Amino acid sequence: MKPQAKKIFFIFGIALLGLVVVFLVVRIMLNLDSIATTLAAVLGALRPILLGCILAYLLYPLARFSEQFLLYHKVRQKTARSLSTMFTTLVLLLFIVLLIYFIIPQLFINLPDLVQRLPSMIQSSSQQLSDWLTAHGQQADIIQKATDTITKKFTEWLSTGSLSTLLDLAGRVAQAAVSVFHFLIGIIVMVYVLMSRDQFVGQAKKLLFALSRNRSFCDRLLHHLRVINRIFSNFVSGKLLDSLIIGLICAVCLSIMQMPYTALISIIVGITNIIPVFGPFIGAIPSIFLLLLTDPYKALIFAVFVFILQQVDGNIIGPKILGNSTGLSAFWVLFSLLLFNYFMGFWGMLLGVPLFASFYYLAREFINSRLRRKSLPINTLEYVNAAGFDDKGALTHVEPKGIEFNPLFRGENSLFNQLRRMLKEKATHPHGKGKADLSDDKPDDQP
């Protein structure tokens, strides 16, 4: 075939490929709703798989420890893998049973009583506030009217909304049944993943090595994945352990102080403590409001106790368990929470810190590699006063201009002496002219 014909066929093929791509893009744009529905259905069907993988990832350290323990005691590899997986599954089921045994009864005991007493608690608290305002000469009618309206609406909802409440309860029970079914399938998936984890890891690396042409790229990618895995595992496992300890400490201390709704408040504090920075406030605000309706004095005591507990957690317990697992400063932790909360909501607040820490690590490694190629330092402090490059490509530095300070009272150049000289000159020459200026006022004929 002639070169001219080959060129024509090549151009024709490129044009045909472009038309196919444009056709597919137009079809996708016209069917975005159906594609989104299909993707949502696929993700819903794969939800138990995802849940099982997450459970396997969280429980992998326990499975690995138990397997290594059995291998140390001369148990065969296959038997050790099966026994360690069985032990990990039993630990998970035992944790769920204990959670149901201790928490669910407390919720069923406290919540109905709280719902029944809530109108009277609001009425009593508003009456106390109205009496206090009246005693100090302020109008309290609006508070009483608002309280009566809220109490009336709540009572009507309890009495007339039985059908809608029943339907809503039935829907929630159905959703809970589906969630339990997905959770059971997730446990089965977790068992399969833990049993065959070496095969899954080997298959992933095999695919990577088959598709990659550069050996150094595979080494760098695997190194970065190991670091990201360490960031996630250390943060998630450490935060869960830290929240469990805080919840137990809160339960013990509230029991000693004889606080009402001890179990419910401890659960709220422990669960919300998983969220960095904002978690203590999210858990403390509803708990304080609940105690405020019951006993304002105990609400004040609880507020002081939660503040002390969070200080102990942030300065003693948290650093001992988490250490510097993310490598982020306090500013970047706050930034990651706000950013990922906007995009991912509640899950963004839970996983925003390790996600941003992973991105931060990758960006830092990329920047440091570029600096090493240019033979430049990677220490951040060396760039604080950097001004540019010299002829050899090295950094040049400029010292920041300092601020000169004068003593207040001592010395000739003290501020006090400068102020005194200025006032003396003002008193000597009230019109603002000095002696040199007076000579200019003489007539021209005067010598």
mmCIF file of C-alpha atoms in Angstrom, residues 83-420:
data_model
loop_
_atom_site.group_PDB
_atom_site.id
_atom_site.type_symbol
_atom_site.label_atom_id
_atom_site.label_comp_id
_atom_site.label_asym_id
_atom_site.label_seq_id
_atom_site.Cartn_x
_atom_site.Cartn_y
_atom_site.Cartn_z
ATOM 1 C CA LEU A 83 -8.086 -20.706 63.772
ATOM 2 C CA SER A 84 -7.018 -17.043 63.693
ATOM 3 C CA THR A 85 -9.924 -16.165 61.388
ATOM 4 C CA MET A 86 -12.344 -18.060 63.650
ATOM 5 C CA PHE A 87 -10.965 -16.296 66.724
ATOM 6 C CA THR A 88 -11.271 -12.858 65.059
ATOM 7 C CA THR A 89 -14.873 -13.574 64.045
ATOM 8 C CA LEU A 90 -15.747 -14.705 67.568
ATOM 9 C CA VAL A 91 -14.226 -11.519 69.010
ATOM 10 C CA LEU A 92 -16.359 -9.425 66.642
ATOM 11 C CA LEU A 93 -19.527 -11.349 67.528
ATOM 12 C CA LEU A 94 -18.720 -11.089 71.254
ATOM 13 C CA PHE A 95 -18.287 -7.333 70.909
ATOM 14 C CA ILE A 96 -21.668 -7.065 69.157
ATOM 15 C CA VAL A 97 -23.350 -9.186 71.850
ATOM 16 C CA LEU A 98 -21.852 -7.063 74.637
ATOM 17 C CA LEU A 99 -22.911 -3.921 72.806
ATOM 18 C CA ILE A 100 -26.479 -5.182 72.535
ATOM 19 C CA TYR A 101 -26.530 -6.476 76.108
ATOM 20 C CA PHE A 102 -25.275 -3.308 77.795
ATOM 21 C CA ILE A 103 -26.383 -0.489 75.499
ATOM 22 C CA ILE A 104 -29.705 -1.472 73.944
ATOM 23 C CA PRO A 105 -31.491 -2.127 77.294
ATOM 24 C CA GLN A 106 -30.278 1.218 78.605
ATOM 25 C CA LEU A 107 -31.629 2.959 75.528
ATOM 26 C CA PHE A 108 -35.015 1.256 75.879
ATOM 27 C CA ILE A 109 -35.120 2.135 79.583
ATOM 28 C CA ASN A 110 -34.038 5.776 79.285
ATOM 29 C CA LEU A 111 -35.549 6.946 76.009
ATOM 30 C CA PRO A 112 -39.265 6.218 76.724
ATOM 31 C CA ASP A 113 -38.958 7.794 80.157
ATOM 32 C CA LEU A 114 -37.181 10.788 78.626
ATOM 33 C CA VAL A 115 -39.902 11.206 75.964
ATOM 34 C CA GLN A 116 -42.659 11.077 78.606
ATOM 35 C CA ARG A 117 -40.944 13.514 80.943
ATOM 36 C CA LEU A 118 -39.700 15.938 78.285
ATOM 37 C CA PRO A 119 -42.794 18.256 78.241
ATOM 38 C CA SER A 120 -42.818 18.593 82.033
ATOM 39 C CA MET A 121 -39.037 19.121 82.079
ATOM 40 C CA ILE A 122 -39.307 21.906 79.488
ATOM 41 C CA GLN A 123 -42.220 23.458 81.389
ATOM 42 C CA SER A 124 -40.341 23.355 84.695
ATOM 43 C CA SER A 125 -37.135 24.795 83.224
ATOM 44 C CA SER A 126 -39.014 27.609 81.474
ATOM 45 C CA GLN A 127 -40.918 28.401 84.671
ATOM 46 C CA GLN A 128 -37.653 28.704 86.597
ATOM 47 C CA LEU A 129 -36.237 30.966 83.886
ATOM 48 C CA SER A 130 -39.411 33.092 83.893
ATOM 49 C CA ASP A 131 -39.287 33.468 87.675
ATOM 50 C CA TRP A 132 -35.648 34.524 87.493
ATOM 51 C CA LEU A 133 -36.360 37.118 84.807
ATOM 52 C CA THR A 134 -39.399 38.442 86.701
ATOM 53 C CA ALA A 135 -37.345 38.738 89.880
ATOM 54 C CA HIS A 136 -34.814 40.890 87.991
ATOM 55 C CA GLY A 137 -37.465 43.155 86.482
ATOM 56 C CA GLN A 138 -37.581 41.641 82.981
ATOM 57 C CA GLN A 139 -40.551 40.540 80.875
ATOM 58 C CA ALA A 140 -40.998 36.757 80.724
ATOM 59 C CA ASP A 141 -44.293 36.421 78.843
ATOM 60 C CA ILE A 142 -42.697 35.401 75.545
ATOM 61 C CA ILE A 143 -40.840 32.512 77.188
ATOM 62 C CA GLN A 144 -44.007 31.161 78.733
ATOM 63 C CA LYS A 145 -45.909 31.445 75.432
ATOM 64 C CA ALA A 146 -43.155 29.668 73.502
ATOM 65 C CA THR A 147 -43.019 26.910 76.114
ATOM 66 C CA ASP A 148 -46.765 26.401 76.012
ATOM 67 C CA THR A 149 -46.696 26.182 72.209
ATOM 68 C CA ILE A 150 -43.864 23.629 72.192
ATOM 69 C CA THR A 151 -45.508 21.519 74.866
ATOM 70 C CA LYS A 152 -48.860 21.594 73.067
ATOM 71 C CA LYS A 153 -47.350 20.576 69.724
ATOM 72 C CA PHE A 154 -45.366 17.771 71.312
ATOM 73 C CA THR A 155 -48.406 16.441 73.170
ATOM 74 C CA GLU A 156 -50.525 16.560 70.005
ATOM 75 C CA TRP A 157 -47.821 14.677 68.113
ATOM 76 C CA LEU A 158 -47.757 11.968 70.763
ATOM 77 C CA SER A 159 -51.563 11.625 70.805
ATOM 78 C CA THR A 160 -52.623 12.156 67.161
ATOM 79 C CA GLY A 161 -49.542 11.057 65.276
ATOM 80 C CA SER A 162 -49.823 7.396 66.212
ATOM 81 C CA LEU A 163 -50.566 6.195 62.672
ATOM 82 C CA SER A 164 -47.750 8.115 61.051
ATOM 83 C CA THR A 165 -45.468 7.095 63.885
ATOM 84 C CA LEU A 166 -46.472 3.462 63.388
ATOM 85 C CA LEU A 167 -45.810 3.661 59.645
ATOM 86 C CA ASP A 168 -42.505 5.366 60.230
ATOM 87 C CA LEU A 169 -41.603 2.721 62.805
ATOM 88 C CA ALA A 170 -42.485 -0.050 60.344
ATOM 89 C CA GLY A 171 -40.273 1.537 57.697
ATOM 90 C CA ARG A 172 -37.397 1.865 60.117
ATOM 91 C CA VAL A 173 -37.809 -1.754 61.224
ATOM 92 C CA ALA A 174 -37.646 -2.849 57.574
ATOM 93 C CA GLN A 175 -34.514 -0.766 57.026
ATOM 94 C CA ALA A 176 -32.986 -2.224 60.176
ATOM 95 C CA ALA A 177 -33.759 -5.759 58.949
ATOM 96 C CA VAL A 178 -32.048 -5.024 55.617
ATOM 97 C CA SER A 179 -29.069 -3.526 57.452
ATOM 98 C CA VAL A 180 -28.789 -6.595 59.692
ATOM 99 C CA PHE A 181 -28.938 -8.862 56.631
ATOM 100 C CA HIS A 182 -26.195 -6.835 54.919
ATOM 101 C CA PHE A 183 -24.127 -6.964 58.104
ATOM 102 C CA LEU A 184 -24.385 -10.750 58.293
ATOM 103 C CA ILE A 185 -23.299 -11.033 54.658
ATOM 104 C CA GLY A 186 -20.486 -8.584 55.446
ATOM 105 C CA ILE A 187 -19.250 -10.883 58.224
ATOM 106 C CA ILE A 188 -19.196 -13.800 55.765
ATOM 107 C CA VAL A 189 -17.270 -11.659 53.263
ATOM 108 C CA MET A 190 -14.872 -10.669 56.057
ATOM 109 C CA VAL A 191 -14.165 -14.343 56.771
ATOM 110 C CA TYR A 192 -13.400 -15.008 53.096
ATOM 111 C CA VAL A 193 -11.140 -11.951 52.853
ATOM 112 C CA LEU A 194 -9.192 -12.867 55.999
ATOM 113 C CA MET A 195 -8.806 -16.471 54.858
ATOM 114 C CA SER A 196 -7.623 -15.524 51.350
ATOM 115 C CA ARG A 197 -5.878 -12.236 52.039
ATOM 116 C CA ASP A 198 -2.499 -13.438 50.740
ATOM 117 C CA GLN A 199 -4.085 -14.473 47.449
ATOM 118 C CA PHE A 200 -5.840 -11.108 47.038
ATOM 119 C CA VAL A 201 -2.637 -9.183 47.750
ATOM 120 C CA GLY A 202 -0.692 -11.400 45.365
ATOM 121 C CA GLN A 203 -3.257 -10.926 42.600
ATOM 122 C CA ALA A 204 -3.178 -7.148 42.981
ATOM 123 C CA LYS A 205 0.640 -7.020 42.830
ATOM 124 C CA LYS A 206 0.668 -9.452 39.909
ATOM 125 C CA LEU A 207 -1.663 -7.163 37.968
ATOM 126 C CA LEU A 208 0.470 -4.133 38.844
ATOM 127 C CA PHE A 209 3.702 -5.759 37.690
ATOM 128 C CA ALA A 210 2.049 -7.007 34.482
ATOM 129 C CA LEU A 211 0.727 -3.574 33.475
ATOM 130 C CA SER A 212 3.719 -1.485 34.561
ATOM 131 C CA ARG A 213 6.794 -1.096 32.336
ATOM 132 C CA ASN A 214 8.948 0.636 34.938
ATOM 133 C CA ARG A 215 10.242 -1.343 37.913
ATOM 134 C CA SER A 216 11.061 1.773 39.940
ATOM 135 C CA PHE A 217 7.454 2.952 39.513
ATOM 136 C CA CYS A 218 6.188 -0.285 41.116
ATOM 137 C CA ASP A 219 8.615 0.085 44.013
ATOM 138 C CA ARG A 220 7.576 3.702 44.669
ATOM 139 C CA LEU A 221 3.874 2.896 44.371
ATOM 140 C CA LEU A 222 4.084 -0.029 46.803
ATOM 141 C CA HIS A 223 6.100 2.092 49.242
ATOM 142 C CA HIS A 224 3.499 4.876 49.147
ATOM 143 C CA LEU A 225 0.655 2.384 49.591
ATOM 144 C CA ARG A 226 2.349 0.915 52.648
ATOM 145 C CA VAL A 227 2.742 4.380 54.187
ATOM 146 C CA ILE A 228 -0.915 5.275 53.467
ATOM 147 C CA ASN A 229 -2.016 1.964 54.962
ATOM 148 C CA ARG A 230 -0.006 2.715 58.087
ATOM 149 C CA ILE A 231 -1.596 6.177 58.353
ATOM 150 C CA PHE A 232 -5.126 4.796 58.081
ATOM 151 C CA SER A 233 -4.632 1.774 60.331
ATOM 152 C CA ASN A 234 -2.868 3.699 63.087
ATOM 153 C CA PHE A 235 -5.416 6.512 63.071
ATOM 154 C CA VAL A 236 -8.581 4.378 62.867
ATOM 155 C CA SER A 237 -7.517 1.732 65.398
ATOM 156 C CA GLY A 238 -6.048 4.320 67.748
ATOM 157 C CA LYS A 239 -9.116 6.562 67.580
ATOM 158 C CA LEU A 240 -11.474 3.638 68.254
ATOM 159 C CA LEU A 241 -9.427 2.568 71.279
ATOM 160 C CA ASP A 242 -9.228 6.158 72.519
ATOM 161 C CA SER A 243 -13.009 6.617 72.212
ATOM 162 C CA LEU A 244 -13.662 3.339 74.044
ATOM 163 C CA ILE A 245 -11.424 4.445 76.928
ATOM 164 C CA ILE A 246 -13.090 7.884 77.084
ATOM 165 C CA GLY A 247 -16.560 6.300 77.102
ATOM 166 C CA LEU A 248 -15.635 3.946 79.950
ATOM 167 C CA ILE A 249 -14.041 6.742 81.991
ATOM 168 C CA CYS A 250 -17.122 8.899 81.442
ATOM 169 C CA ALA A 251 -19.443 6.080 82.530
ATOM 170 C CA VAL A 252 -17.469 5.389 85.724
ATOM 171 C CA CYS A 253 -17.169 9.052 86.710
ATOM 172 C CA LEU A 254 -20.833 9.830 86.006
ATOM 173 C CA SER A 255 -21.871 6.817 88.067
ATOM 174 C CA ILE A 256 -19.752 8.045 90.971
ATOM 175 C CA MET A 257 -21.294 11.535 90.668
ATOM 176 C CA GLN A 258 -24.784 9.940 90.461
ATOM 177 C CA MET A 259 -25.712 11.719 87.246
ATOM 178 C CA PRO A 260 -29.015 10.860 85.515
ATOM 179 C CA TYR A 261 -28.941 9.052 82.162
ATOM 180 C CA THR A 262 -25.388 7.847 82.807
ATOM 181 C CA ALA A 263 -25.360 5.088 80.171
ATOM 182 C CA LEU A 264 -26.985 7.231 77.469
ATOM 183 C CA ILE A 265 -24.634 10.184 78.014
ATOM 184 C CA SER A 266 -21.567 7.914 78.138
ATOM 185 C CA ILE A 267 -22.557 6.335 74.825
ATOM 186 C CA ILE A 268 -22.997 9.761 73.228
ATOM 187 C CA VAL A 269 -19.635 10.997 74.549
ATOM 188 C CA GLY A 270 -17.800 7.825 73.517
ATOM 189 C CA ILE A 271 -19.224 7.653 69.991
ATOM 190 C CA THR A 272 -18.826 11.339 69.177
ATOM 191 C CA ASN A 273 -15.257 11.303 70.491
ATOM 192 C CA ILE A 274 -14.314 9.371 67.325
ATOM 193 C CA ILE A 275 -14.660 12.659 65.410
ATOM 194 C CA PRO A 276 -11.493 14.745 65.903
ATOM 195 C CA VAL A 277 -11.688 18.316 67.234
ATOM 196 C CA PHE A 278 -15.481 18.721 66.911
ATOM 197 C CA GLY A 279 -16.457 15.372 68.454
ATOM 198 C CA PRO A 280 -16.266 16.455 72.120
ATOM 199 C CA PHE A 281 -18.491 19.476 71.432
ATOM 200 C CA ILE A 282 -20.972 17.442 69.383
ATOM 201 C CA GLY A 283 -21.346 14.981 72.262
ATOM 202 C CA ALA A 284 -21.284 17.496 75.082
ATOM 203 C CA ILE A 285 -23.949 19.909 73.786
ATOM 204 C CA PRO A 286 -26.951 17.501 73.743
ATOM 205 C CA SER A 287 -25.802 15.905 76.994
ATOM 206 C CA ILE A 288 -25.586 19.276 78.742
ATOM 207 C CA PHE A 289 -29.009 20.239 77.368
ATOM 208 C CA LEU A 290 -30.478 16.969 78.649
ATOM 209 C CA LEU A 291 -29.046 17.525 82.128
ATOM 210 C CA LEU A 292 -30.074 21.171 82.036
ATOM 211 C CA LEU A 293 -33.710 20.139 81.751
ATOM 212 C CA THR A 294 -33.266 17.745 84.664
ATOM 213 C CA ASP A 295 -30.961 19.638 87.028
ATOM 214 C CA PRO A 296 -29.068 22.819 86.002
ATOM 215 C CA TYR A 297 -26.534 22.332 88.797
ATOM 216 C CA LYS A 298 -25.626 18.849 87.544
ATOM 217 C CA ALA A 299 -25.445 20.217 83.992
ATOM 218 C CA LEU A 300 -22.821 22.716 85.169
ATOM 219 C CA ILE A 301 -20.874 19.964 86.936
ATOM 220 C CA PHE A 302 -21.030 17.808 83.802
ATOM 221 C CA ALA A 303 -19.799 20.681 81.621
ATOM 222 C CA VAL A 304 -16.755 21.138 83.879
ATOM 223 C CA PHE A 305 -16.179 17.362 83.936
ATOM 224 C CA VAL A 306 -16.337 17.060 80.116
ATOM 225 C CA PHE A 307 -13.882 19.954 79.745
ATOM 226 C CA ILE A 308 -11.420 18.271 82.120
ATOM 227 C CA LEU A 309 -11.942 14.882 80.442
ATOM 228 C CA GLN A 310 -11.254 16.286 76.979
ATOM 229 C CA GLN A 311 -8.128 18.049 78.239
ATOM 230 C CA VAL A 312 -6.880 14.762 79.669
ATOM 231 C CA ASP A 313 -7.739 13.015 76.405
ATOM 232 C CA GLY A 314 -6.143 15.645 74.186
ATOM 233 C CA ASN A 315 -2.934 15.990 76.199
ATOM 234 C CA ILE A 316 -2.367 12.558 77.799
ATOM 235 C CA ILE A 317 -4.496 9.674 76.488
ATOM 236 C CA GLY A 318 -4.752 10.712 72.821
ATOM 237 C CA PRO A 319 -1.030 11.407 72.231
ATOM 238 C CA LYS A 320 -0.065 8.162 73.999
ATOM 239 C CA ILE A 321 -2.361 6.080 71.757
ATOM 240 C CA LEU A 322 -2.290 7.982 68.457
ATOM 241 C CA GLY A 323 1.112 9.644 68.655
ATOM 242 C CA ASN A 324 1.843 11.509 65.408
ATOM 243 C CA SER A 325 0.103 8.929 63.209
ATOM 244 C CA THR A 326 -1.062 11.461 60.597
ATOM 245 C CA GLY A 327 1.847 13.899 60.538
ATOM 246 C CA LEU A 328 -0.541 16.869 60.328
ATOM 247 C CA SER A 329 -0.481 20.058 62.344
ATOM 248 C CA ALA A 330 -3.538 21.316 64.196
ATOM 249 C CA PHE A 331 -4.331 23.767 61.374
ATOM 250 C CA TRP A 332 -4.381 21.058 58.688
ATOM 251 C CA VAL A 333 -6.495 18.780 60.908
ATOM 252 C CA LEU A 334 -9.115 21.527 61.207
ATOM 253 C CA PHE A 335 -8.848 22.270 57.473
ATOM 254 C CA SER A 336 -9.353 18.606 56.527
ATOM 255 C CA LEU A 337 -12.369 18.255 58.803
ATOM 256 C CA LEU A 338 -14.118 21.296 57.314
ATOM 257 C CA LEU A 339 -13.258 20.334 53.739
ATOM 258 C CA PHE A 340 -14.288 16.675 53.845
ATOM 259 C CA ASN A 341 -17.344 17.419 55.966
ATOM 260 C CA TYR A 342 -18.586 19.624 53.112
ATOM 261 C CA PHE A 343 -18.056 16.910 50.477
ATOM 262 C CA MET A 344 -18.769 13.714 52.458
ATOM 263 C CA GLY A 345 -20.821 14.793 55.467
ATOM 264 C CA PHE A 346 -20.547 12.618 58.563
ATOM 265 C CA TRP A 347 -18.144 10.142 56.945
ATOM 266 C CA GLY A 348 -15.957 13.050 55.940
ATOM 267 C CA MET A 349 -15.598 14.061 59.583
ATOM 268 C CA LEU A 350 -14.671 10.480 60.483
ATOM 269 C CA LEU A 351 -12.200 9.789 57.669
ATOM 270 C CA GLY A 352 -11.252 13.307 56.585
ATOM 271 C CA VAL A 353 -8.072 13.444 58.681
ATOM 272 C CA PRO A 354 -6.426 10.212 57.388
ATOM 273 C CA LEU A 355 -7.573 10.987 53.815
ATOM 274 C CA PHE A 356 -6.045 14.454 53.882
ATOM 275 C CA ALA A 357 -2.950 13.053 55.634
ATOM 276 C CA SER A 358 -2.510 10.634 52.711
ATOM 277 C CA PHE A 359 -2.819 13.460 50.155
ATOM 278 C CA TYR A 360 -0.479 15.586 52.234
ATOM 279 C CA TYR A 361 2.086 12.784 52.348
ATOM 280 C CA LEU A 362 1.939 12.231 48.557
ATOM 281 C CA ALA A 363 2.261 15.964 47.860
ATOM 282 C CA ARG A 364 5.204 16.231 50.259
ATOM 283 C CA GLU A 365 6.977 13.276 48.640
ATOM 284 C CA PHE A 366 6.432 14.741 45.157
ATOM 285 C CA ILE A 367 7.767 18.159 46.174
ATOM 286 C CA ASN A 368 10.775 16.663 47.988
ATOM 287 C CA SER A 369 11.663 14.483 44.989
ATOM 288 C CA ARG A 370 11.580 17.538 42.703
ATOM 289 C CA LEU A 371 13.792 19.464 45.124
ATOM 290 C CA ARG A 372 16.309 16.602 45.330
ATOM 291 C CA ARG A 373 16.613 16.582 41.540
ATOM 292 C CA LYS A 374 17.518 20.282 41.693
ATOM 293 C CA SER A 375 19.978 19.684 44.589
ATOM 294 C CA LEU A 376 17.929 21.925 46.850
ATOM 295 C CA PRO A 377 17.306 21.377 50.566
ATOM 296 C CA ILE A 378 14.048 19.763 51.677
ATOM 297 C CA ASN A 379 13.939 21.302 55.159
ATOM 298 C CA THR A 380 11.024 23.739 55.229
ATOM 299 C CA LEU A 381 12.721 26.143 57.649
ATOM 300 C CA GLU A 382 15.461 26.861 55.114
ATOM 301 C CA TYR A 383 12.870 28.473 52.817
ATOM 302 C CA VAL A 384 11.483 30.931 55.383
ATOM 303 C CA ASN A 385 13.987 33.676 54.524
ATOM 304 C CA ALA A 386 14.776 32.465 50.994
ATOM 305 C CA ALA A 387 15.094 35.293 48.444
ATOM 306 C CA GLY A 388 15.977 33.412 45.246
ATOM 307 C CA PHE A 389 18.861 31.575 43.554
ATOM 308 C CA ASP A 390 22.457 32.535 42.926
ATOM 309 C CA ASP A 391 24.476 31.861 39.764
ATOM 310 C CA LYS A 392 25.164 28.270 40.862
ATOM 311 C CA GLY A 393 21.486 27.489 41.472
ATOM 312 C CA ALA A 394 21.746 27.545 45.273
ATOM 313 C CA LEU A 395 19.323 29.317 47.576
ATOM 314 C CA THR A 396 20.065 32.851 48.671
ATOM 315 C CA HIS A 397 18.741 34.195 51.939
ATOM 316 C CA VAL A 398 17.861 37.667 53.142
ATOM 317 C CA GLU A 399 17.654 38.295 56.847
ATOM 318 C CA PRO A 400 14.348 39.905 57.831
ATOM 319 C CA LYS A 401 14.530 43.548 58.779
ATOM 320 C CA GLY A 402 14.398 43.880 62.516
ATOM 321 C CA ILE A 403 12.395 46.375 64.516
ATOM 322 C CA GLU A 404 14.429 48.841 66.568
ATOM 323 C CA PHE A 405 13.207 49.391 70.104
ATOM 324 C CA ASN A 406 14.266 52.176 72.465
ATOM 325 C CA PRO A 407 14.247 51.940 76.252
ATOM 326 C CA LEU A 408 11.376 53.619 78.007
ATOM 327 C CA PHE A 409 13.212 55.734 80.594
ATOM 328 C CA ARG A 410 16.959 55.051 80.637
ATOM 329 C CA GLY A 411 19.468 56.493 78.155
ATOM 330 C CA GLU A 412 19.648 59.539 75.948
ATOM 331 C CA ASN A 413 17.498 57.910 73.239
ATOM 332 C CA SER A 414 14.814 56.637 75.570
ATOM 333 C CA LEU A 415 11.220 57.323 74.660
ATOM 334 C CA PHE A 416 10.787 59.470 77.742
ATOM 335 C CA ASN A 417 13.716 61.731 76.808
ATOM 336 C CA GLN A 418 12.570 61.984 73.191
ATOM 337 C CA LEU A 419 9.105 63.006 74.327
ATOM 338 C CA ARG A 420 10.574 65.538 76.774
#
